[in-house]
């Protein structure tokens, strides 16, 4: 974002309850910008425009003082990167204070902790500011291959013709990570893999893969069509015990890292039964997609860390006699990390692969190199809502997962184990 608009002056104020020495805060800003690829002169200039304030943003008086300390007349973005219940309390505080005229509120996922709290949070925000000033952040929408799904689907004739249940057999959206808990128990132990990854990031990728064709790419059309797709998504067989699985890791090793069992990680409450790997199968119930299983899966401490959306096409209807080997069905893989696109097609019994790097492709379309967050933040600063999650989209995501959460709470789906550093429990996707 800073690279795209190097002339832009941003006053960056970090705020949290704890005290952070000014130098430590500046080091956080410097490292973050440098790692994101910002040029040295931009980093140096931003360091002259940043400070840290130790503020409890859920306290109306303290939040009011913080807002009043900002330069009057300029647009202000209040970016809430907090657990959902605290974001909601900060918004309650915001409702009670004098607010800058051009205020935008950005909220990191997860938005709410279930359907009821997401609805309550949306209603609260609507009392304070119009939806056009609310940016629910989902950084997966800034991943190059994810952004490119639209181009890939609608920009060429070859794929657009086969993008349906007649030709597609199965879709997988998988984001397995080698990362384990990494000191995030405070947030993660209450969330778990389903809430942390599936109900937001992976469902949005599934919606982009299955939505209908937009007449134009703008924030109204795109978000309408994403909501439309989400509204058609239901659990496979409407049965959480068929459509969902959950597991958590036991002690293991990835490369030279010893990983303790999840329950032995500092800050974890073993009685919660938090899952570190979740798999949910959904279906888009419309004429285009009915009958195609869409597997959403994400796990921590998984060796190899497969992070991709995969479209498996159906086998050809007939193989000529004397053809040799049975041809392997065609497959399109959209790598989310690293960002790649690979199309594998059978070719006379052997496979041919067509590979191209989305990052290179994407670099021609955008000057932002700080993806995926740079893409999201740049649009936030520009007031462009294209990649902001709309309130109704967030509610739909919770609606889809509600029955799974209830079944898990009721103990209807067993919590399995897998060894950290393995590929997950046997028999999973
Ligand atoms: O690979 P990325 O871009 O860091 O995204 C994955 C991360 O996405 C975040 O939203 C989750 O909270 C993390 O648990 C996860 O590790």
Coordinates of C-alpha atoms and ligand atoms in Angstrom, one line a residue:
X1 CA 0.0 0.0 0.0
X2 CA 2.8 2.4 0.8
X3 CA 4.6 1.4 -2.4
X4 CA 1.4 2.0 -4.4
X5 CA 0.9 5.5 -2.9
X6 CA 4.4 6.6 -1.7
X7 CA 3.2 10.2 -1.4
X8 CA 0.5 9.3 1.1
X9 CA 1.1 10.4 4.6
X10 CA -0.3 8.1 7.2
X11 CA -0.2 8.8 10.9
X12 CA 0.0 5.3 12.3
X13 CA -1.0 4.9 16.0
X14 CA -0.7 1.5 17.6
X15 CA -3.0 1.0 20.6
X16 CA -3.4 -1.8 23.0
X17 CA -3.9 -2.3 26.8
X18 CA -0.4 -3.3 27.5
X19 CA 2.6 -0.9 27.7
X20 CA 5.1 -1.1 24.9
X21 CA 8.2 1.1 25.0
X22 CA 8.2 3.5 22.1
X23 CA 11.4 2.0 20.7
X24 CA 9.9 -1.5 20.7
X25 CA 6.9 -0.2 18.9
X26 CA 9.0 1.5 16.2
X27 CA 10.9 -1.8 15.8
X28 CA 7.6 -3.6 15.2
X29 CA 6.6 -1.0 12.5
X30 CA 10.1 -1.0 10.9
X31 CA 10.3 -4.8 10.7
X32 CA 6.7 -5.2 9.5
X33 CA 7.2 -2.7 6.7
X34 CA 10.6 -4.0 5.7
X35 CA 9.5 -7.6 5.6
X36 CA 6.5 -6.5 3.5
X37 CA 8.9 -5.1 0.9
X38 CA 8.5 -1.3 1.6
X39 CA 11.5 0.7 0.3
X40 CA 13.9 2.1 2.9
X41 CA 12.9 5.7 2.4
X42 CA 9.2 4.8 2.9
X43 CA 10.0 2.9 6.1
X44 CA 12.1 5.9 7.4
X45 CA 9.4 8.4 6.6
X46 CA 6.7 6.2 8.2
X47 CA 8.8 5.9 11.4
X48 CA 8.5 9.7 11.7
X49 CA 4.7 9.3 11.7
X50 CA 4.0 6.6 14.2
X51 CA 3.5 6.4 17.9
X52 CA 2.1 3.9 20.4
X53 CA -0.6 4.6 23.0
X54 CA -1.4 2.3 25.9
X55 CA -5.2 2.4 25.7
X56 CA -8.1 0.1 26.7
X57 CA -10.2 0.6 23.6
X58 CA -13.2 -0.9 25.3
X59 CA -13.2 2.1 27.7
X60 CA -15.3 4.9 26.1
X61 CA -13.4 7.7 27.9
X62 CA -10.0 6.3 26.8
X63 CA -11.1 5.6 23.3
X64 CA -12.6 9.0 23.0
X65 CA -9.4 10.6 24.1
X66 CA -7.4 8.6 21.6
X67 CA -9.7 9.6 18.7
X68 CA -9.6 13.3 19.8
X69 CA -5.8 13.2 19.7
X70 CA -5.8 12.5 16.0
X71 CA -5.4 15.3 13.4
X72 CA -8.9 16.8 12.9
X73 CA -10.5 16.7 9.4
X74 CA -8.5 13.7 8.0
X75 CA -10.0 10.3 7.3
X76 CA -9.5 7.9 10.3
X77 CA -9.4 4.2 10.1
X78 CA -10.0 2.4 13.3
X79 CA -8.5 -1.1 12.7
X80 CA -9.7 -3.7 15.3
X81 CA -7.4 -6.7 15.3
X82 CA -8.8 -8.2 18.4
X83 CA -10.7 -11.3 19.5
X84 CA -14.4 -11.0 18.4
X85 CA -15.9 -10.3 21.8
X86 CA -13.4 -7.5 22.4
X87 CA -14.0 -6.0 19.0
X88 CA -17.6 -5.9 19.8
X89 CA -17.0 -4.2 23.1
X90 CA -14.7 -1.7 21.5
X91 CA -17.5 -0.9 19.0
X92 CA -19.9 -0.4 22.0
X93 CA -17.4 2.1 23.4
X94 CA -17.2 3.8 19.9
X95 CA -21.0 4.2 20.0
X96 CA -20.7 6.4 23.1
X97 CA -18.0 8.8 22.0
X98 CA -17.6 11.7 19.6
X99 CA -16.5 10.2 16.3
X100 CA -14.4 11.7 13.5
X101 CA -16.5 12.7 10.5
X102 CA -14.7 10.4 8.0
X103 CA -14.4 7.3 10.2
X104 CA -13.9 3.8 8.7
X105 CA -13.9 0.8 10.9
X106 CA -11.9 -2.3 9.9
X107 CA -12.4 -5.5 11.7
X108 CA -10.2 -8.6 11.5
X109 CA -11.8 -12.0 11.3
X110 CA -13.4 -13.9 12.9
X111 CA -16.3 -11.6 12.8
X112 CA -18.4 -12.6 15.8
X113 CA -18.2 -16.0 17.5
X114 CA -21.4 -17.5 16.1
X115 CA -24.4 -16.5 14.0
X116 CA -26.1 -14.7 16.9
X117 CA -23.1 -12.7 17.9
X118 CA -22.3 -11.8 14.2
X119 CA -25.9 -10.5 13.8
X120 CA -25.7 -8.5 17.0
X121 CA -22.3 -7.1 16.0
X122 CA -23.7 -6.1 12.5
X123 CA -26.7 -4.4 14.1
X124 CA -24.4 -2.5 16.5
X125 CA -22.2 -1.3 13.6
X126 CA -25.2 -0.2 11.6
X127 CA -26.2 2.1 14.4
X128 CA -22.9 3.9 14.3
X129 CA -21.9 4.1 10.6
X130 CA -23.1 3.1 7.2
X131 CA -22.0 -0.3 5.7
X132 CA -19.9 1.6 3.2
X133 CA -17.5 2.5 6.0
X134 CA -17.2 -1.0 7.5
X135 CA -14.3 -3.1 6.2
X136 CA -14.5 -6.7 7.5
X137 CA -11.0 -7.9 6.8
X138 CA -10.3 -11.3 5.3
X139 CA -6.7 -11.3 4.0
X140 CA -7.3 -14.4 1.9
X141 CA -9.2 -12.2 -0.6
X142 CA -5.8 -10.5 -1.2
X143 CA -3.9 -13.7 -2.1
X144 CA -3.0 -13.4 -5.8
X145 CA -4.4 -16.8 -6.8
X146 CA -7.6 -16.1 -5.0
X147 CA -8.0 -12.7 -6.7
X148 CA -7.2 -14.4 -9.9
X149 CA -10.0 -16.9 -9.6
X150 CA -12.3 -14.4 -11.4
X151 CA -9.8 -13.9 -14.3
X152 CA -9.3 -17.6 -14.6
X153 CA -12.9 -18.5 -14.6
X154 CA -14.4 -15.7 -16.7
X155 CA -11.5 -14.5 -18.8
X156 CA -11.1 -17.5 -21.0
X157 CA -13.4 -19.8 -22.9
X158 CA -11.7 -23.1 -22.1
X159 CA -12.4 -23.2 -18.3
X160 CA -15.6 -21.3 -18.3
X161 CA -17.3 -24.1 -20.3
X162 CA -16.4 -26.8 -17.9
X163 CA -17.0 -25.0 -14.6
X164 CA -20.0 -27.0 -13.4
X165 CA -21.2 -30.3 -11.9
X166 CA -21.3 -32.0 -15.4
X167 CA -17.5 -31.7 -15.7
X168 CA -16.2 -31.2 -12.2
X169 CA -16.2 -34.1 -9.8
X170 CA -14.9 -32.6 -6.6
X171 CA -13.4 -29.4 -5.2
X172 CA -11.0 -29.2 -2.3
X173 CA -10.0 -26.0 -0.5
X174 CA -7.1 -27.0 1.8
X175 CA -4.9 -24.8 4.0
X176 CA -2.7 -27.0 6.1
X177 CA 0.2 -25.4 7.8
X178 CA 3.5 -26.6 9.3
X179 CA 3.0 -23.8 11.9
X180 CA 1.7 -25.0 15.3
X181 CA 0.2 -22.8 18.0
X182 CA 3.1 -20.3 18.0
X183 CA 2.1 -18.7 21.3
X184 CA -1.4 -17.8 20.2
X185 CA -3.4 -19.8 22.8
X186 CA -5.2 -16.7 24.1
X187 CA -7.0 -16.4 20.8
X188 CA -6.7 -19.8 19.2
X189 CA -7.8 -22.0 22.1
X190 CA -11.2 -20.3 22.0
X191 CA -11.5 -20.4 18.2
X192 CA -10.0 -23.6 16.9
X193 CA -9.4 -24.5 13.2
X194 CA -13.0 -24.3 12.1
X195 CA -13.6 -20.8 13.4
X196 CA -10.1 -19.6 12.6
X197 CA -9.9 -20.8 9.0
X198 CA -12.9 -22.6 7.6
X199 CA -15.9 -20.4 8.4
X200 CA -14.1 -17.3 7.0
X201 CA -11.1 -17.8 4.7
X202 CA -12.0 -21.1 3.1
X203 CA -15.7 -20.5 2.6
X204 CA -14.9 -17.3 0.8
X205 CA -12.5 -19.1 -1.5
X206 CA -15.3 -21.7 -2.1
X207 CA -17.8 -18.9 -2.9
X208 CA -15.4 -17.3 -5.4
X209 CA -14.9 -20.7 -7.1
X210 CA -18.6 -21.3 -7.4
X211 CA -20.3 -17.9 -7.8
X212 CA -22.1 -16.9 -11.0
X213 CA -20.5 -14.6 -13.6
X214 CA -20.5 -10.9 -12.7
X215 CA -21.6 -8.4 -15.3
X216 CA -19.0 -6.0 -13.9
X217 CA -16.3 -6.1 -11.3
X218 CA -17.4 -3.7 -8.6
X219 CA -18.0 -4.0 -4.9
X220 CA -21.8 -4.2 -5.2
X221 CA -21.9 -6.8 -7.9
X222 CA -19.0 -9.0 -6.6
X223 CA -20.3 -9.0 -3.0
X224 CA -23.9 -9.6 -4.1
X225 CA -22.7 -12.7 -6.1
X226 CA -20.5 -14.0 -3.3
X227 CA -23.5 -13.7 -0.9
X228 CA -25.7 -15.4 -3.5
X229 CA -23.2 -18.3 -3.7
X230 CA -22.9 -18.5 0.1
X231 CA -26.6 -18.6 0.5
X232 CA -26.7 -21.8 -1.7
X233 CA -24.0 -23.5 0.4
X234 CA -25.2 -26.3 2.7
X235 CA -23.5 -29.1 4.6
X236 CA -23.1 -32.3 2.7
X237 CA -26.2 -34.4 3.4
X238 CA -27.3 -31.8 6.0
X239 CA -25.6 -34.0 8.5
X240 CA -22.6 -32.8 10.6
X241 CA -21.6 -36.3 11.5
X242 CA -21.2 -37.1 7.8
X243 CA -19.9 -33.7 6.7
X244 CA -17.4 -32.8 9.4
X245 CA -14.3 -34.2 11.2
X246 CA -12.1 -32.7 13.8
X247 CA -8.7 -33.6 15.4
X248 CA -5.9 -32.1 17.4
X249 CA -2.2 -32.8 17.3
X250 CA -0.2 -34.8 19.8
X251 CA 3.6 -34.3 20.3
X252 CA 5.8 -34.7 17.2
X253 CA 8.4 -33.1 15.2
X254 CA 8.6 -31.1 12.0
X255 CA 12.1 -30.9 10.5
X256 CA 14.3 -30.0 13.5
X257 CA 11.4 -28.5 15.5
X258 CA 10.1 -30.5 18.5
X259 CA 6.3 -29.8 18.8
X260 CA 4.7 -30.4 22.1
X261 CA 1.2 -31.9 22.2
X262 CA -1.5 -29.1 21.7
X263 CA -2.8 -29.8 25.2
X264 CA 0.7 -29.1 26.6
X265 CA 1.1 -25.8 24.8
X266 CA 1.3 -22.8 27.3
X267 CA -2.2 -21.2 27.8
X268 CA -4.2 -24.2 26.4
X269 CA -7.2 -25.4 28.5
X270 CA -7.4 -29.1 27.6
X271 CA -11.0 -29.4 28.8
X272 CA -12.1 -27.1 25.9
X273 CA -11.4 -29.8 23.4
X274 CA -10.2 -27.3 20.8
X275 CA -9.5 -28.8 17.4
X276 CA -6.4 -28.0 15.4
X277 CA -7.5 -29.7 12.3
X278 CA -11.0 -29.4 10.8
X279 CA -12.6 -30.8 7.7
X280 CA -16.1 -29.9 6.5
X281 CA -17.8 -31.0 3.3
X282 CA -20.3 -28.6 1.7
X283 CA -22.4 -28.5 -1.4
X284 CA -23.6 -25.6 -3.4
X285 CA -27.3 -26.4 -4.0
X286 CA -28.1 -25.0 -7.4
X287 CA -28.3 -26.4 -10.9
X288 CA -24.7 -25.7 -11.7
X289 CA -23.1 -27.4 -8.7
X290 CA -25.5 -29.9 -7.0
X291 CA -23.8 -33.2 -6.2
X292 CA -20.2 -31.9 -6.2
X293 CA -18.6 -32.3 -2.8
X294 CA -16.5 -29.3 -1.8
X295 CA -14.1 -30.2 1.0
X296 CA -12.8 -27.4 3.2
X297 CA -9.9 -28.4 5.4
X298 CA -7.3 -26.7 7.5
X299 CA -4.9 -28.0 10.1
X300 CA -1.9 -26.9 12.2
X301 CA 1.4 -28.8 12.5
X302 CA 0.9 -30.7 9.3
X303 CA 4.0 -31.8 7.4
X304 CA 4.3 -30.3 4.0
X305 CA 1.6 -27.7 4.5
X306 CA -0.6 -28.2 1.4
X307 CA -2.3 -24.9 0.8
X308 CA -4.3 -24.9 -2.4
X309 CA -7.7 -25.0 -4.0
X310 CA -8.0 -28.1 -6.2
X311 CA -10.6 -28.8 -8.9
X312 CA -10.8 -32.4 -10.0
X313 CA -12.5 -32.9 -13.4
X314 CA -14.5 -36.0 -14.2
X315 CA -12.8 -38.7 -16.3
X316 CA -13.5 -38.6 -20.0
X317 CA -16.7 -40.4 -21.0
X318 CA -15.0 -43.0 -23.2
X319 CA -11.4 -44.1 -23.7
X320 CA -10.7 -45.5 -27.2
X321 CA -9.6 -49.1 -27.3
X322 CA -5.8 -49.6 -27.5
X323 CA -5.3 -46.2 -25.8
X324 CA -2.8 -47.6 -23.4
X325 CA -3.1 -46.6 -19.8
X326 CA -6.4 -45.3 -18.4
X327 CA -6.0 -41.5 -18.6
X328 CA -5.6 -39.7 -15.3
X329 CA -8.5 -37.1 -14.9
X330 CA -7.6 -33.5 -15.5
X331 CA -6.9 -31.3 -12.4
X332 CA -6.5 -27.6 -11.8
X333 CA -4.6 -26.6 -8.7
X334 CA -4.6 -23.0 -7.5
X335 CA -1.7 -22.8 -5.0
X336 CA -2.4 -20.2 -2.3
X337 CA 1.0 -20.5 -0.7
X338 CA 3.2 -20.4 -2.8
X339 CA 0.9 -18.7 -5.3
X340 CA 0.8 -20.9 -8.4
X341 CA -1.6 -22.2 -11.0
X342 CA -1.1 -25.7 -12.3
X343 CA -3.3 -27.4 -14.9
X344 CA -2.6 -31.1 -15.4
X345 CA -4.2 -32.8 -18.4
X346 CA -4.0 -36.3 -19.6
X347 CA -2.3 -36.7 -22.9
X348 CA -2.3 -40.1 -24.6
X349 CA -1.9 -42.0 -21.3
X350 CA 0.7 -39.7 -19.8
X351 CA 0.2 -36.4 -18.0
X352 CA 1.2 -33.0 -19.2
X353 CA 1.3 -30.1 -16.8
X354 CA 0.9 -26.5 -17.6
X355 CA 2.3 -24.3 -14.8
X356 CA 2.4 -20.6 -14.3
X357 CA 3.2 -18.3 -11.4
X358 CA 0.3 -16.1 -10.4
X359 CA 2.6 -13.7 -8.7
X360 CA 4.3 -12.8 -11.9
X361 CA 1.0 -12.7 -13.7
X362 CA -0.5 -10.5 -11.0
X363 CA 2.5 -8.1 -10.9
X364 CA 1.3 -6.9 -14.3
X365 CA -2.1 -6.0 -13.0
X366 CA -1.3 -4.3 -9.7
X367 CA 1.5 -2.2 -8.4
X368 CA 1.0 -3.5 -4.8
X369 CA 3.7 -5.9 -3.9
X370 CA 2.8 -6.3 -0.3
X371 CA 0.2 -8.9 -0.7
X372 CA -2.1 -10.2 0.6
X373 CA -2.5 -7.6 3.4
X374 CA -1.1 -4.8 1.2
X375 CA -3.9 -5.5 -1.3
X376 CA -6.5 -5.3 1.5
X377 CA -5.0 -2.3 3.3
X378 CA -4.4 -0.3 0.1
X379 CA -8.1 -0.7 -0.7
X380 CA -9.1 0.2 2.8
X381 CA -7.1 3.4 2.6
X382 CA -8.6 4.2 -0.9
X383 CA -12.1 3.5 0.5
X384 CA -12.6 0.7 -2.1
X385 CA -14.9 -2.0 -0.7
X386 CA -14.3 -4.6 -3.4
X387 CA -12.4 -7.0 -1.1
X388 CA -14.2 -6.0 2.2
X389 CA -16.5 -8.7 3.6
X390 CA -20.0 -7.4 3.8
X391 CA -22.1 -8.0 6.9
X392 CA -24.5 -10.4 5.2
X393 CA -21.6 -12.5 3.9
X394 CA -20.2 -12.8 7.4
X395 CA -23.6 -14.0 8.7
X396 CA -24.0 -16.5 5.9
X397 CA -20.6 -18.0 6.7
X398 CA -21.7 -18.6 10.3
X399 CA -25.1 -19.9 9.2
X400 CA -23.3 -22.6 7.1
X401 CA -21.2 -23.7 10.0
X402 CA -23.8 -23.5 12.8
X403 CA -25.0 -27.1 12.7
X404 CA -21.3 -28.3 12.8
X405 CA -20.5 -26.2 15.8
X406 CA -23.7 -27.4 17.6
X407 CA -22.9 -31.1 16.8
X408 CA -19.3 -30.6 18.0
X409 CA -20.5 -29.0 21.2
X410 CA -22.9 -31.9 21.8
X411 CA -20.0 -34.3 21.3
X412 CA -21.7 -35.9 18.2
X413 CA -18.4 -35.9 16.2
X414 CA -15.4 -37.5 17.9
X415 CA -12.2 -35.5 18.4
X416 CA -9.5 -37.5 16.8
X417 CA -5.7 -37.3 17.3
X418 CA -2.8 -36.9 14.8
X419 CA 0.9 -36.7 15.4
X420 CA 2.4 -33.2 14.8
X421 CA 4.4 -33.5 11.6
X422 CA 2.2 -36.1 10.1
X423 CA -0.3 -35.5 7.3
X424 CA -3.2 -35.7 9.7
X425 CA -5.4 -38.7 10.7
X426 CA -5.7 -41.6 8.3
X427 CA -8.5 -41.5 5.7
X428 CA -8.9 -37.7 5.7
X429 CA -8.7 -35.6 2.5
Ligands
LIG1 O1 -0.6 -18.1 5.6 P1 -1.1 -16.8 6.2 O2 -1.4 -15.8 5.1 O3 -0.4 -16.3 7.4 O4 -2.6 -17.2 6.6 C1 -2.8 -18.2 7.6 C2 -3.2 -17.6 8.9 O5 -4.5 -16.9 8.8 C3 -4.9 -16.3 9.9 O6 -6.1 -15.6 9.7 C4 -5.2 -17.4 11.0 O7 -5.6 -16.7 12.2 C5 -3.9 -18.1 11.3 O8 -4.1 -19.2 12.2 C6 -3.3 -18.7 10.0 O9 -2.0 -19.2 10.3

